[in-house]
Short mmCIF file of C-alpha atoms in Angstrom, two decimals:
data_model
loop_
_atom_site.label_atom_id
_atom_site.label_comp_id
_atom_site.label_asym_id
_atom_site.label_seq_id
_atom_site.Cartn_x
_atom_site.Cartn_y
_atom_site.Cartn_z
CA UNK A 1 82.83 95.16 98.81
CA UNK A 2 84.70 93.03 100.89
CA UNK A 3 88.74 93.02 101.84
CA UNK A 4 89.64 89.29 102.88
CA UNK A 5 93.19 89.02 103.58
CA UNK A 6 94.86 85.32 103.89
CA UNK A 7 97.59 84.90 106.26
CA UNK A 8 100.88 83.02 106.63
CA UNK A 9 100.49 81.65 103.03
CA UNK A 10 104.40 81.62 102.21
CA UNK A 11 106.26 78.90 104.61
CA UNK A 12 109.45 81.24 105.13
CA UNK A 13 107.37 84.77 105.83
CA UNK A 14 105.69 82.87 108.76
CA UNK A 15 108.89 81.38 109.87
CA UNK A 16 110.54 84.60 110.25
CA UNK A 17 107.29 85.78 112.25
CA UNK A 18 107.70 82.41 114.72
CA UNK A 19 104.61 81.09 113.77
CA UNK A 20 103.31 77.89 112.80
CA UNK A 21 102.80 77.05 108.90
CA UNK A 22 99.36 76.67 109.02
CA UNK A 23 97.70 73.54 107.14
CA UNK A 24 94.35 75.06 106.53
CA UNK A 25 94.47 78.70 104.91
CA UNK A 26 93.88 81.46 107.75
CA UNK A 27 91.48 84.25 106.73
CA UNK A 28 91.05 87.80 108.11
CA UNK A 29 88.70 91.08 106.87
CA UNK A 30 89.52 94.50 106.47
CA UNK A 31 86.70 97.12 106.21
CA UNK A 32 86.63 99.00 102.75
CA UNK A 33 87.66 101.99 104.26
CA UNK A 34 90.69 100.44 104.58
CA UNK A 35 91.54 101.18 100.98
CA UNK A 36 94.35 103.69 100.48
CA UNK A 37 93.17 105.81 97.46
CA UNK A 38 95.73 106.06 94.84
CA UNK A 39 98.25 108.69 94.41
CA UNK A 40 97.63 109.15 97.89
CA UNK A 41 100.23 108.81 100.45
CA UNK A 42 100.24 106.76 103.51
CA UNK A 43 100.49 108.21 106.64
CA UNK A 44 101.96 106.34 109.86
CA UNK A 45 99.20 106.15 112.55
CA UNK A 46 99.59 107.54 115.27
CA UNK A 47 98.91 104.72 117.70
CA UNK A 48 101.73 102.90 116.47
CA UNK A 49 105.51 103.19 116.59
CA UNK A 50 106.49 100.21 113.86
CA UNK A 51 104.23 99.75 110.61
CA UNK A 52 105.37 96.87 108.36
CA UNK A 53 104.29 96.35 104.74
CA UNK A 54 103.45 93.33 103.28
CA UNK A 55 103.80 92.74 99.95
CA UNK A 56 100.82 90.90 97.75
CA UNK A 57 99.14 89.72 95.06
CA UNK A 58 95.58 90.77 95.23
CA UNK A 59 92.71 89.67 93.20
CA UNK A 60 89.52 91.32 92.56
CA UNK A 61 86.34 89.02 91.96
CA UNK A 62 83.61 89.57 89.51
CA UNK A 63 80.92 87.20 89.67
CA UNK A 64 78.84 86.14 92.95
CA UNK A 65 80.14 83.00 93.98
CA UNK A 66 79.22 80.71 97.21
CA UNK A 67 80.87 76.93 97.67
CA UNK A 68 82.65 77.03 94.77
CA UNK A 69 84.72 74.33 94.01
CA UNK A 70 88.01 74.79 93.07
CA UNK A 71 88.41 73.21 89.33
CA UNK A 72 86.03 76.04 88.29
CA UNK A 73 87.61 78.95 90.96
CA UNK A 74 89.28 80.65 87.92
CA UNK A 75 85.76 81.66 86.68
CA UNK A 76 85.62 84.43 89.23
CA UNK A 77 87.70 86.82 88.41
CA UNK A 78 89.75 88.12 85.21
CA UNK A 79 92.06 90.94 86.52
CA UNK A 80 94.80 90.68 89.38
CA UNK A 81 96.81 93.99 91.20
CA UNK A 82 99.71 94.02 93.59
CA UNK A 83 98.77 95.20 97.26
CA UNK A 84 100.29 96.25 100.46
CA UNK A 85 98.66 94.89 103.74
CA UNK A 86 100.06 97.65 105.88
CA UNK A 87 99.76 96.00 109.73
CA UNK A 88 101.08 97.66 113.44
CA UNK A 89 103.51 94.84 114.13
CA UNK A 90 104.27 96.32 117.80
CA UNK A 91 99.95 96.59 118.64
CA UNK A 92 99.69 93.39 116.84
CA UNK A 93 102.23 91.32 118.85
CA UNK A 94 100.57 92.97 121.53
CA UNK A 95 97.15 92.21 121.01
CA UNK A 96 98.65 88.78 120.04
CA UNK A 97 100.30 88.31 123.44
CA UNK A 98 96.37 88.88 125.12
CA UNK A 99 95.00 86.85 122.89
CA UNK A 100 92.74 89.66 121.67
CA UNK A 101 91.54 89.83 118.10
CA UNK A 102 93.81 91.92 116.18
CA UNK A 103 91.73 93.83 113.12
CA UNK A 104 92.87 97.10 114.54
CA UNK A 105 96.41 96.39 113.69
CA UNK A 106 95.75 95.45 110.48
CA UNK A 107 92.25 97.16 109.37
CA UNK A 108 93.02 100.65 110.24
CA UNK A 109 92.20 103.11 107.41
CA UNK A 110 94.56 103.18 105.04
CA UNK A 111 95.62 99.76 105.54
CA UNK A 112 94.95 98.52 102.60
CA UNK A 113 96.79 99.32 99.08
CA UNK A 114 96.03 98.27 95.75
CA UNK A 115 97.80 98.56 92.64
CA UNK A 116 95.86 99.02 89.09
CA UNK A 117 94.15 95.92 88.00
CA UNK A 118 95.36 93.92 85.02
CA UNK A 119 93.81 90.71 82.49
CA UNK A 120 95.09 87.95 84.66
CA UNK A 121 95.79 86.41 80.57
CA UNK A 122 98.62 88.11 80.80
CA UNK A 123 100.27 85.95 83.22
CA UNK A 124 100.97 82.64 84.37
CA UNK A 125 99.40 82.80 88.07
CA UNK A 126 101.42 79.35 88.80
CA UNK A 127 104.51 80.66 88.08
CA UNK A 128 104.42 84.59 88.55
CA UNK A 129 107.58 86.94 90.10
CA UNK A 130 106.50 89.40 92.06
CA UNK A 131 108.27 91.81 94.35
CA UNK A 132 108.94 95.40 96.96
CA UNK A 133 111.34 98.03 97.19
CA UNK A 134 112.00 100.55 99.62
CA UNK A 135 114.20 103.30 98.89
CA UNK A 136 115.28 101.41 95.79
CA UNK A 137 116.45 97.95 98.13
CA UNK A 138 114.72 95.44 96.94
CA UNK A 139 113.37 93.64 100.68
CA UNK A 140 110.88 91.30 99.08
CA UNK A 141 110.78 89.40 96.34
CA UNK A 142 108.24 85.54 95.53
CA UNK A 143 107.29 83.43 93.17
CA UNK A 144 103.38 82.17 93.13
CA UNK A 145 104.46 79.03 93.14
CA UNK A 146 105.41 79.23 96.59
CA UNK A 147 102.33 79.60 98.01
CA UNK A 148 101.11 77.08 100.52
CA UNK A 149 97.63 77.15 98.98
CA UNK A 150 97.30 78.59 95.21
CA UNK A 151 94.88 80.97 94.01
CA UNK A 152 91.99 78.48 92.97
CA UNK A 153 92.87 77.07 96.82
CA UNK A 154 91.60 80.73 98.36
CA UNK A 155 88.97 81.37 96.31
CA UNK A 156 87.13 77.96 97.09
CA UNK A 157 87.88 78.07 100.94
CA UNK A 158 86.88 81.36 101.34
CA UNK A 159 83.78 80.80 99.21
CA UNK A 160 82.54 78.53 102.36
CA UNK A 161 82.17 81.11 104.79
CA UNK A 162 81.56 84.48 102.64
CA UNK A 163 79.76 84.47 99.60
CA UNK A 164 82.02 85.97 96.78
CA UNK A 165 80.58 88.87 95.11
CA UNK A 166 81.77 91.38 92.17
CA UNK A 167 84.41 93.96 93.37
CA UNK A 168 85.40 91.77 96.38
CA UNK A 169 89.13 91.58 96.79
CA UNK A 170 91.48 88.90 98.26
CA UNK A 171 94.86 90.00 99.32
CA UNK A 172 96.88 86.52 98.44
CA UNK A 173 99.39 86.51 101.31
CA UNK A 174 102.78 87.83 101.66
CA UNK A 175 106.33 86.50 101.36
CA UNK A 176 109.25 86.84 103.54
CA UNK A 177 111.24 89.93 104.13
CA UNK A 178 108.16 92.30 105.61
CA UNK A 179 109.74 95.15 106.94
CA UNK A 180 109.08 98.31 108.90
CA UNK A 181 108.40 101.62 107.16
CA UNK A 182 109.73 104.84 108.11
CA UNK A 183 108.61 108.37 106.83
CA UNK A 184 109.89 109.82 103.71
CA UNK A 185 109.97 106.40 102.31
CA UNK A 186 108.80 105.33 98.85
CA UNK A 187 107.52 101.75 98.54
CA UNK A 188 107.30 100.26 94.63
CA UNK A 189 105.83 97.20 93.65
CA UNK A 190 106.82 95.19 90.57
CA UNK A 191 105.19 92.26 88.77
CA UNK A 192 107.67 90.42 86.85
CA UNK A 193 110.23 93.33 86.04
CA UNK A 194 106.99 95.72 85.37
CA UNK A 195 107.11 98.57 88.27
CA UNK A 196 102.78 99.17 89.04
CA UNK A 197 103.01 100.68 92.10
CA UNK A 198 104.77 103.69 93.86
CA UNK A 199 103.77 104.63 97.74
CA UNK A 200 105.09 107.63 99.20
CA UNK A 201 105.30 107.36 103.38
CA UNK A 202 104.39 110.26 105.11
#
């Protein structure tokens, strides 16, 4: 089981980062023991002082699949979930700043948040809300259709350099208003107006 996690994929979340909109899509892996078990709390590392979440759609293949091309991407997989990509901004910009690689800022156990899964017929994935509160503030809210590259987009480009394969998951990207987390705080997740998520902080 494989985490791949696609970056910078709304134009305004990598704005507010200061980087570059990329024009291909930019991949990155998390280990499966990234996975935060649910109804399990997530507790702040200790080698970090400022955790962000990252709100996203995430969805789970179920078919092996290698060079696929992207008329027939929908074929591999029927259920989507709402994830947080949980990254240390301050050892990120760090690592950043080196020029380092910078999986430990975003692969760290725990990391990695997923909500139930649900029939991906119940939804228009072209056109879907989703969104994050903290403390009942709403900080991030998107639409699907402002991705950079779509769903069937993903799917195909990452199916160049990994072959696909049932249970895989691919966290979609996140949209603009990432913030830092704090202990005490609870984190819910909505699709459309339907809450599917709630993270405690610890």
């Amino acid at each position: 089981m494989k985490i791949i996690c696609v970056g910078r994929n709304y134009e305004e979340h990598a704005k507010e980062l200061n980087n570059e909109v990329p024009d291909a899509p930019m991949f990155f892996m998390k280990p499966d023991s990234a996975i935060l078990r649910k109804n399990f709390p997530f507790v702040i590392p200790t080698f970090t002082k400022e955790v962000h979440f990252e709100t996203e759609l995430v969805i789970k293949i179920d078919r092996v699949g290698k060079m696929i091309q992207p008329q027939f991407a929908d074929r591999y997989f029927s259920e989507i979930g709402l994830g947080i990509d949980f990254t240390a901004r301050d050892v990120q910009q760090e690592l950043k700043e080196k020029r380092f690689p910078w999986e430990i800022a975003k692969a760290f156990d725990g990391s990695a948040f997923v909500s139930d899964f649900f029939p991906k017929e119940n939804f228009d994935l072209e056109n879907l809300n989703f969104s994050m509160n903290r403390n009942g503030e709403q900080l991030q809210t998107a639409n699907t259709k402002d991705m950079i590259f779509n769903i069937n987009t993903l799917i195909a480009e990452c199916s160049k350099y990994f072959t696909l394969k049932k249970g895989d998951l691919i966290y979609t990207g996140t949209p603009a208003g990432v913030n830092k987390i704090n202990s005490k705080d609870t984190l819910e997740g909505f699709i459309n107006e339907e809450k599917v998520f709630e993270v405690k902080v610890l």
